[in-house]
Short mmCIF file of C-alpha atoms in Angstrom, two decimals:
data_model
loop_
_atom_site.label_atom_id
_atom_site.label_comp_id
_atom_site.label_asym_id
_atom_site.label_seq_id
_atom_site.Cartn_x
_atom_site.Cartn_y
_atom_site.Cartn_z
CA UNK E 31 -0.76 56.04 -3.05
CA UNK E 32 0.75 58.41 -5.83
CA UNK E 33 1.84 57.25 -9.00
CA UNK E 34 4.64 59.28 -8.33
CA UNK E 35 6.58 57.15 -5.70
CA UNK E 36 10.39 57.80 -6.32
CA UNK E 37 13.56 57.12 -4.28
CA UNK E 38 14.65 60.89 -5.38
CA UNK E 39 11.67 62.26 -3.43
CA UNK E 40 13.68 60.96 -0.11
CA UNK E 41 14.82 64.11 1.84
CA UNK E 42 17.34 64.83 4.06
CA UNK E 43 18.85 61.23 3.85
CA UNK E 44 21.65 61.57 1.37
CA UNK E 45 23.72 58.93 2.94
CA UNK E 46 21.14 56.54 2.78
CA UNK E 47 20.50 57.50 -1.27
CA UNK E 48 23.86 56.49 -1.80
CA UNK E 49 22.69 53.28 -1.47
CA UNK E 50 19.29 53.03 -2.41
CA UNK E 51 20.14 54.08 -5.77
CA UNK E 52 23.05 51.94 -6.29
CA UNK E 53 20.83 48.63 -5.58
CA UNK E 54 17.74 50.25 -7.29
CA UNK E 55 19.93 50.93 -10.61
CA UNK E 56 21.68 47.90 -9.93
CA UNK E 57 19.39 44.84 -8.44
CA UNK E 58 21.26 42.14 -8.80
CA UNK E 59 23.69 43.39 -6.60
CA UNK E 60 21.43 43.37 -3.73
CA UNK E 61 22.92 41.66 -1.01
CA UNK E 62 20.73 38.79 1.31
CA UNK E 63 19.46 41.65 3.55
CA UNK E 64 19.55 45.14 3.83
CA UNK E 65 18.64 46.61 7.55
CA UNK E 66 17.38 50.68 7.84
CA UNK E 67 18.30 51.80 10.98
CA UNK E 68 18.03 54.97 12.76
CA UNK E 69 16.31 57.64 14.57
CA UNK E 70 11.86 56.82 14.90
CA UNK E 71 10.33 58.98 12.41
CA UNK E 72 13.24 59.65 9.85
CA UNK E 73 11.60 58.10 6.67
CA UNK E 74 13.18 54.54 7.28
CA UNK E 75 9.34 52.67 6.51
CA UNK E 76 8.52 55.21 3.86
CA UNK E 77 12.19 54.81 2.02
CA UNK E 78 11.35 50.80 2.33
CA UNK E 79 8.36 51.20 0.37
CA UNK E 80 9.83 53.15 -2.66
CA UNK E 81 13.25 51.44 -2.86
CA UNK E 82 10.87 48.10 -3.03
CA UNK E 83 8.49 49.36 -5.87
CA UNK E 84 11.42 50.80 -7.58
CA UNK E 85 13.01 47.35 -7.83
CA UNK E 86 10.28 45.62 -8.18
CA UNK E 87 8.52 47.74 -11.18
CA UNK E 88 8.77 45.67 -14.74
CA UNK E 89 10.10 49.22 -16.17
CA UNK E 90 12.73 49.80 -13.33
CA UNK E 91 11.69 52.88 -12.95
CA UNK E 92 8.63 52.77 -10.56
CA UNK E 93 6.30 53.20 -13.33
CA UNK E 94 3.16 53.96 -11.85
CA UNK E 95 1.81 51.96 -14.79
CA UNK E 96 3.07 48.57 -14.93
CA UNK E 97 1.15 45.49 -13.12
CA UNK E 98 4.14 45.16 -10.46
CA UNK E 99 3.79 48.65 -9.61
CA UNK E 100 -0.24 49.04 -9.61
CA UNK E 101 -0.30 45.77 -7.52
CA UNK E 102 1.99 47.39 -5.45
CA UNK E 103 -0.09 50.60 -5.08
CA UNK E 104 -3.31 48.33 -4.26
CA UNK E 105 -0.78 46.49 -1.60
CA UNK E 106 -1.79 43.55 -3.03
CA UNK E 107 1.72 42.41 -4.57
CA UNK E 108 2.46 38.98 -4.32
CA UNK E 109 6.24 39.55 -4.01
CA UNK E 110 5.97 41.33 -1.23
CA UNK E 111 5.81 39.75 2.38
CA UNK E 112 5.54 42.51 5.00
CA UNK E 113 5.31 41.18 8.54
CA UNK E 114 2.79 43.18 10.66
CA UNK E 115 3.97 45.15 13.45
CA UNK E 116 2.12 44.60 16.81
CA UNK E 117 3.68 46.60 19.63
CA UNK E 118 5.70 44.17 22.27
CA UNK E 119 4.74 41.30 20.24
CA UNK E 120 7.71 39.07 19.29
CA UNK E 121 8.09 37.27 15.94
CA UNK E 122 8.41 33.52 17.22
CA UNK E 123 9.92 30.83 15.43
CA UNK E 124 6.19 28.74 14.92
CA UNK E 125 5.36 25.25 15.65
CA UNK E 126 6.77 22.47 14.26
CA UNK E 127 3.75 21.14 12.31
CA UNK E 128 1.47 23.58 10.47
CA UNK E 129 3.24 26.88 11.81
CA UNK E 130 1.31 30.35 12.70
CA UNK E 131 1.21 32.89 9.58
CA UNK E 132 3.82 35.37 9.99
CA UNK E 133 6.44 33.35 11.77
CA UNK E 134 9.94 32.04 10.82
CA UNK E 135 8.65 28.25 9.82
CA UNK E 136 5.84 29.68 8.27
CA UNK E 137 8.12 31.98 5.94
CA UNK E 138 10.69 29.65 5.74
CA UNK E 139 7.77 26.84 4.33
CA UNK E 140 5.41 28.71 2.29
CA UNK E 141 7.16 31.79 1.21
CA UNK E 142 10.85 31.56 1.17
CA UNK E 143 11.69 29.55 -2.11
CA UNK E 144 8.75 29.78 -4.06
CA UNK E 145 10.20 31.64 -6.99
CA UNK E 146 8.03 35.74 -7.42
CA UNK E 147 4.73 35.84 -9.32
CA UNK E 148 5.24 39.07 -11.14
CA UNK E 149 8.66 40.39 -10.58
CA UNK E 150 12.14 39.32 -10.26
CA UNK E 151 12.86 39.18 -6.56
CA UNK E 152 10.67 38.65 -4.02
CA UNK E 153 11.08 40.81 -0.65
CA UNK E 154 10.20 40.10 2.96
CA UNK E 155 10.03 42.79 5.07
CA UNK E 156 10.58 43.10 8.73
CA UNK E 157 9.49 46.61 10.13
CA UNK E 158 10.69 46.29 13.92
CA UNK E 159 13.72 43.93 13.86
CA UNK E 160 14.08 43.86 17.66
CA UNK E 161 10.63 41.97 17.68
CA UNK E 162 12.57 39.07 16.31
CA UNK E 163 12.63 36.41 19.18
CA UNK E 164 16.04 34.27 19.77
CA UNK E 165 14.74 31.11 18.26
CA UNK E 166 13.27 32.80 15.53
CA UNK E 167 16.29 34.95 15.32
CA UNK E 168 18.58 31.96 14.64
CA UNK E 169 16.14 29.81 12.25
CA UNK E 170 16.34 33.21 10.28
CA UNK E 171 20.16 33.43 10.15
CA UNK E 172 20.42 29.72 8.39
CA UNK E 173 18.26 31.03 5.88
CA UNK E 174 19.97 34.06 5.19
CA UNK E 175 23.01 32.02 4.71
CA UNK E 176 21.32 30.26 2.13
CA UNK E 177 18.74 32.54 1.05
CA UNK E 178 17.82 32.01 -2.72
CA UNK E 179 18.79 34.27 -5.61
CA UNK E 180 15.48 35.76 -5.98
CA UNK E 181 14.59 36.19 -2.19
CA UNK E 182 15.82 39.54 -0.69
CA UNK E 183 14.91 40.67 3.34
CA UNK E 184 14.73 44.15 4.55
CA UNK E 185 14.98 44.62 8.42
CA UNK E 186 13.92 48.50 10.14
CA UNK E 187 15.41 49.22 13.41
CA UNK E 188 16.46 52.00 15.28
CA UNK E 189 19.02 50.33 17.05
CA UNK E 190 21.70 48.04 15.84
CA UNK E 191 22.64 46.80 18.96
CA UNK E 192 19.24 44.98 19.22
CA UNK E 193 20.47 42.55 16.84
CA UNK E 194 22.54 39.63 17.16
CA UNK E 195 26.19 40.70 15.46
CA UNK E 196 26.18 36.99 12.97
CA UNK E 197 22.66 38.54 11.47
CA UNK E 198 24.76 42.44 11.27
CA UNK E 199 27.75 40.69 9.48
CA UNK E 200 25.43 39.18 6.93
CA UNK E 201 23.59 42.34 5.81
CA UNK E 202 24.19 46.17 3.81
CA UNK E 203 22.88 48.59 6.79
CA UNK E 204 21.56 52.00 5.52
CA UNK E 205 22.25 54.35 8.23
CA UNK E 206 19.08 57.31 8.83
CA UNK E 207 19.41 61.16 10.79
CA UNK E 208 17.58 63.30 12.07
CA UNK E 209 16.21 65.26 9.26
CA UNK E 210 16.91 69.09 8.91
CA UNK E 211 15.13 70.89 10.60
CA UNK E 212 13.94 73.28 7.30
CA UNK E 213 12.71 69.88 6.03
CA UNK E 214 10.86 69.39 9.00
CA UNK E 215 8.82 72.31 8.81
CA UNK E 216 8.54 72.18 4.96
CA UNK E 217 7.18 68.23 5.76
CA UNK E 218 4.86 69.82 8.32
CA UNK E 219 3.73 72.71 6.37
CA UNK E 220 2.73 70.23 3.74
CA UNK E 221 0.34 68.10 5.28
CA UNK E 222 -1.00 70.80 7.40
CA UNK E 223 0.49 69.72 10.51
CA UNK E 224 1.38 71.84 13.30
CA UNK E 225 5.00 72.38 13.55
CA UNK E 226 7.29 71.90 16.53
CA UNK E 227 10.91 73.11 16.48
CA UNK E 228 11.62 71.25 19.85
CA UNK E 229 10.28 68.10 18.19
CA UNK E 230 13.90 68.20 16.34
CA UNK E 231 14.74 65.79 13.40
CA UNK E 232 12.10 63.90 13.62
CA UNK E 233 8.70 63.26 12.02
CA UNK E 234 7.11 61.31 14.56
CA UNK E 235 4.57 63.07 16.69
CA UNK E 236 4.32 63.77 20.16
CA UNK E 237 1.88 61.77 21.27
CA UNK E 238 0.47 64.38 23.81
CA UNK E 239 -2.28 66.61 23.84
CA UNK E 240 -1.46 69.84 22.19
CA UNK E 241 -2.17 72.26 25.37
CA UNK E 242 0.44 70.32 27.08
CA UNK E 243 2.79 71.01 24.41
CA UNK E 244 1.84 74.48 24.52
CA UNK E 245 2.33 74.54 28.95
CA UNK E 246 6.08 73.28 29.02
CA UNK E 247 7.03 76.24 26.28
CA UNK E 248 5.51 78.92 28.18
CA UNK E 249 7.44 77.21 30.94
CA UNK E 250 10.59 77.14 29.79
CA UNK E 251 10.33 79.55 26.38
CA UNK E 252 12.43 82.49 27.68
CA UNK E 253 11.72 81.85 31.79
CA UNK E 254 14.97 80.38 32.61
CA UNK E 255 17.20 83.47 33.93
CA UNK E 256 18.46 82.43 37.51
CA UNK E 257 18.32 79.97 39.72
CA UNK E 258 15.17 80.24 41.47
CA UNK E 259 13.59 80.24 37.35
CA UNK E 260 14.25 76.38 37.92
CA UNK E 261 13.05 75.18 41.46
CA UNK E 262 10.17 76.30 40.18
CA UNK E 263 10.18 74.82 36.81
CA UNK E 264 10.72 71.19 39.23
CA UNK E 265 7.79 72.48 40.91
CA UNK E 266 5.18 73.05 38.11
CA UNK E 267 6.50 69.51 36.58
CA UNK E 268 5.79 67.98 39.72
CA UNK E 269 2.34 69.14 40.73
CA UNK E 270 1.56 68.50 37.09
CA UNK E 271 2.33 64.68 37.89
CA UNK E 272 0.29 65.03 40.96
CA UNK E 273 -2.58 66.54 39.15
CA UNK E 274 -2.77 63.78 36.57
CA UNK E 275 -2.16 60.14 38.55
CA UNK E 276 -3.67 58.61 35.73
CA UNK E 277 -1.24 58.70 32.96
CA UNK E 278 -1.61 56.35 29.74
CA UNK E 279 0.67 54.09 28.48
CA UNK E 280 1.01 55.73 25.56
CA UNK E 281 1.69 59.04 27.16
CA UNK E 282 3.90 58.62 30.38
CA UNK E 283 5.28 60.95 32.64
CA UNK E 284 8.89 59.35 31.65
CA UNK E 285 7.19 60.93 27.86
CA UNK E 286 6.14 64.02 29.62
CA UNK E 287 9.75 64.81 30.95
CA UNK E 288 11.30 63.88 27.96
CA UNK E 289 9.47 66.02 26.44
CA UNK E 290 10.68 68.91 29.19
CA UNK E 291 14.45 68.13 28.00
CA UNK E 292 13.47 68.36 24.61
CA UNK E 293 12.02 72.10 25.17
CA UNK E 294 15.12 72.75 27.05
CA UNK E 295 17.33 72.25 24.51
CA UNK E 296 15.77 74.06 21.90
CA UNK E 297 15.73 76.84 24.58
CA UNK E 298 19.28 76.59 25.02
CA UNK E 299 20.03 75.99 21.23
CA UNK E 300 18.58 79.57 20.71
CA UNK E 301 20.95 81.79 21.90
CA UNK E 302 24.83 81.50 23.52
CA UNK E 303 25.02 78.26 22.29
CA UNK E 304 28.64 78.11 23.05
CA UNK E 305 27.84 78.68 26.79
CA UNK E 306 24.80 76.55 27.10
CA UNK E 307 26.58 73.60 25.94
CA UNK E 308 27.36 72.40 29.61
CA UNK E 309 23.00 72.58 30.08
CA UNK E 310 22.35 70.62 26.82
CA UNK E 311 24.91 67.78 28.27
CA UNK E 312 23.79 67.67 31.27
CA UNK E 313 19.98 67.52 29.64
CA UNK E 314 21.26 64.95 27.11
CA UNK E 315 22.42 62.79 30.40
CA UNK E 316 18.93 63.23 32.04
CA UNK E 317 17.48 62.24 28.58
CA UNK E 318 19.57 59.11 28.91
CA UNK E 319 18.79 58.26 32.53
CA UNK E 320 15.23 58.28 31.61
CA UNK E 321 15.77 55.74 28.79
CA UNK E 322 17.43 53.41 31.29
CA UNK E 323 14.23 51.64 32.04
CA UNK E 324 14.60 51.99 35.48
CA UNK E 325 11.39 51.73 37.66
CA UNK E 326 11.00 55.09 39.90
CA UNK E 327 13.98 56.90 38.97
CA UNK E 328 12.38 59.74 37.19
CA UNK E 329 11.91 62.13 40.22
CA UNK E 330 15.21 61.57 41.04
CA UNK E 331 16.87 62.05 37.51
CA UNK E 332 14.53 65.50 37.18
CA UNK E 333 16.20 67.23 41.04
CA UNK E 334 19.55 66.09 39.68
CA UNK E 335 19.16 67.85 36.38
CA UNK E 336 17.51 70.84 38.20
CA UNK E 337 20.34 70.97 40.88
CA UNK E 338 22.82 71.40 37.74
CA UNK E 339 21.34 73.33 36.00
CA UNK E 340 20.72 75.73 38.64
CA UNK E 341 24.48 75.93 39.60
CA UNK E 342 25.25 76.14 35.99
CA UNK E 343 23.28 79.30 35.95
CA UNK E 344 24.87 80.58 38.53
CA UNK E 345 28.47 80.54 36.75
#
C-alpha cells in the first residue's frame, strides 16, 4: 500500500467527502457508527480504509511515516478490527462460554472496551452489514448504545433496508453513486483494465468471460432497428442458455441477462435519448424482476421485455 493514502484521492463521491473530512479533521465528533452504503463497486471499502488511517495516524494527516500509519500499511494495526467477509456466511452472536473469533460475544469480550494500543480510537469494521444475523444484530445494538468513547464501528452495505431501523437511527450514513463515467474509464485506463461503458458507474467487474462480453454488443451494438431485430435478439439469448446448461454460480444466466439490459441501455443512452426513455424503463423493470429472487421467472421476464420493446419500436 502507498504511502500516499488520502481521503482527497476519493473520486466521484463528493457527497460522501463532505463527511469524511468533517470527522477526519474533526475525530472526536465521530458518532458510535458510521454505515457506507451504496452501489457494489463505488469505492465504499477503499474510502473505509483511508478515512480509518487518516484518523488513526499520530500526525492526523495519514502520514505514511508514523507507527499508526506503517502498522496500518503492514495491516497489522492493533486498533483495527475488520471482520472477514465470507459470502452467505452470517455474523452470529457466539456461544455463551468461550465465543467463536469474529462474533458479537467475542467482540463484545475481548475487543470492545479494551482501551487502543497505538492510537486514539479503536475501529471495528463490518464490510457486509446484511451478514449480521438477528441475534447478533441485537447484542450489537446494546453496545452501540453504550459503546465507549474510544470505540468507533463502521458498517458497508449497499442497501439500507437490510438493516434493522433502531441500528439506522443510531448511526451517520455516508451515502455512495455511481461514479462518472469519465472516472470510470480514467480508473480503468489506470490499472490497465479493459474498459466497459455498459458496465456504468461502477468498478466492479463483470464476472464473465470477455468473448461473452464482446457477443451481447455485437448483438445489440447498433442491431436493434425493427421489430423482428428483437425476436431474434430472444432467440440468440435463448439458444445461448441452451448451449451452456452448466452455468456457475458465480456467473448465472439471471448475470448473463442482466448483463443484456445493461448493453441495452447503453444502446439506448446513445442516441434519441428522449425517445428511448420508454425502452430504458421498461429495461430498468426487467432489471428489477430479475432481482426479485424468484425461481424460473427469467424466461418469462426476457419475452415480456422483448414483447415491449418490440411494440415500442413499432411507435
Amino acid at each position: 500500500m502507498s504511502s500516499s493514502f488520502g481521503i482527497d484521492e476519493i473520486k466521484g463521491q463528493e457527497r460522501a467527502l463532505v463527511f469524511l473530512k468533517k470527522y477526519s479533521s474533526q475525530p472526536e465528533l465521530l458518532p458510535p457508527l458510521l454505515i457506507f452504503h451504496g452501489p457494489e463497486g463505488t469505492g465504499k471499502e477503499s474510502a473505509v480504509e483511508r478515512f480509518i488511517r487518516h484518523v488513526l495516524c499520530i500526525e492526523g494527516t495519514s502520514c505514511g511515516h508514523c507507527v499508526s500509519c506503517r502498522a496500518f500499511m503492514h495491516q497489522s494495526h492493533p486498533d483495527i478490527v475488520w471482520f472477514p467477509l465470507e459470502k452467505n456466511k452470517q455474523i452470529a452472536i457466539g456461544k455463551e462460554d468461550n465465543p467463536e473469533e469474529f462474533t458479537i460475544r467475542w467482540l463484545i469480550r475481548t475487543r470492545l472496551y479494551y482501551r487502543p494500543h497505538l492510537s486514539k480510537v479503536r475501529f471495528i469494521v463490518i464490510p457486509d452489514a446484511s451478514l449480521i444475523g438477528n441475534e447478533a444484530e441485537t447484542a450489537l445494538l446494546k453496545s452501540l448504545e453504550e459503546a465507549p468513547s474510544f470505540t468507533r464501528f463502521i458498517f458497508i452495505t449497499t442497501n439500507l433496508d437490510q438493516l434493522k431501523e433502531t441500528i439506522i437511527s443510531r448511526a451517520v450514513c455516508i451515502p455512495f453513486g455511481y461514479l462518472p463515467q469519465a472516472i470510470v474509464k480514467d480508473l480503468y485506463n489506470k490499472n490497465s483494465l479493459t474498459y466497459i461503458a455498459a458496465q456504468g458507474g461502477s468498478m466492479d467487474p463483470f464476472d464473465c468471460p470477455p468473448q461473452v462480453l464482446e457477443q451481447i454488443s455485437q448483438k445489440i451494438d447498433g442491431n436493434l432497428r425493427q421489430p423482428l431485430d428483437y425476436l431474434r435478439l430472444e432467440e440468440w439469448i435463448l439458444a445461448y442458455k441452451d448451449d451452456h446448461p452448466d452455468w456457475q454460480e458465480d456467473f448465472s444466466f439471471k448475470d448473463f441477462l442482466d448483463l443484456v439490459g445493461l448493453f441495452l441501455l447503453q444502446e439506448y443512452s446513445k442516441r434519441d435519448f428522449e425517445s428511448n426513455l420508454p425502452k430504458m424503463e421498461a429495461v430498468f423493470r426487467f432489471k428489477e424482476k430479475l432481482h426479485e429472487k424468484i425461481h424460473g421467472q427469467e424466461n418469462i421476464s426476457l419475452s415480456l421485455l422483448i414483447h415491449e420493446l418490440a411494440l415500442l419500436e413499432q411507435k
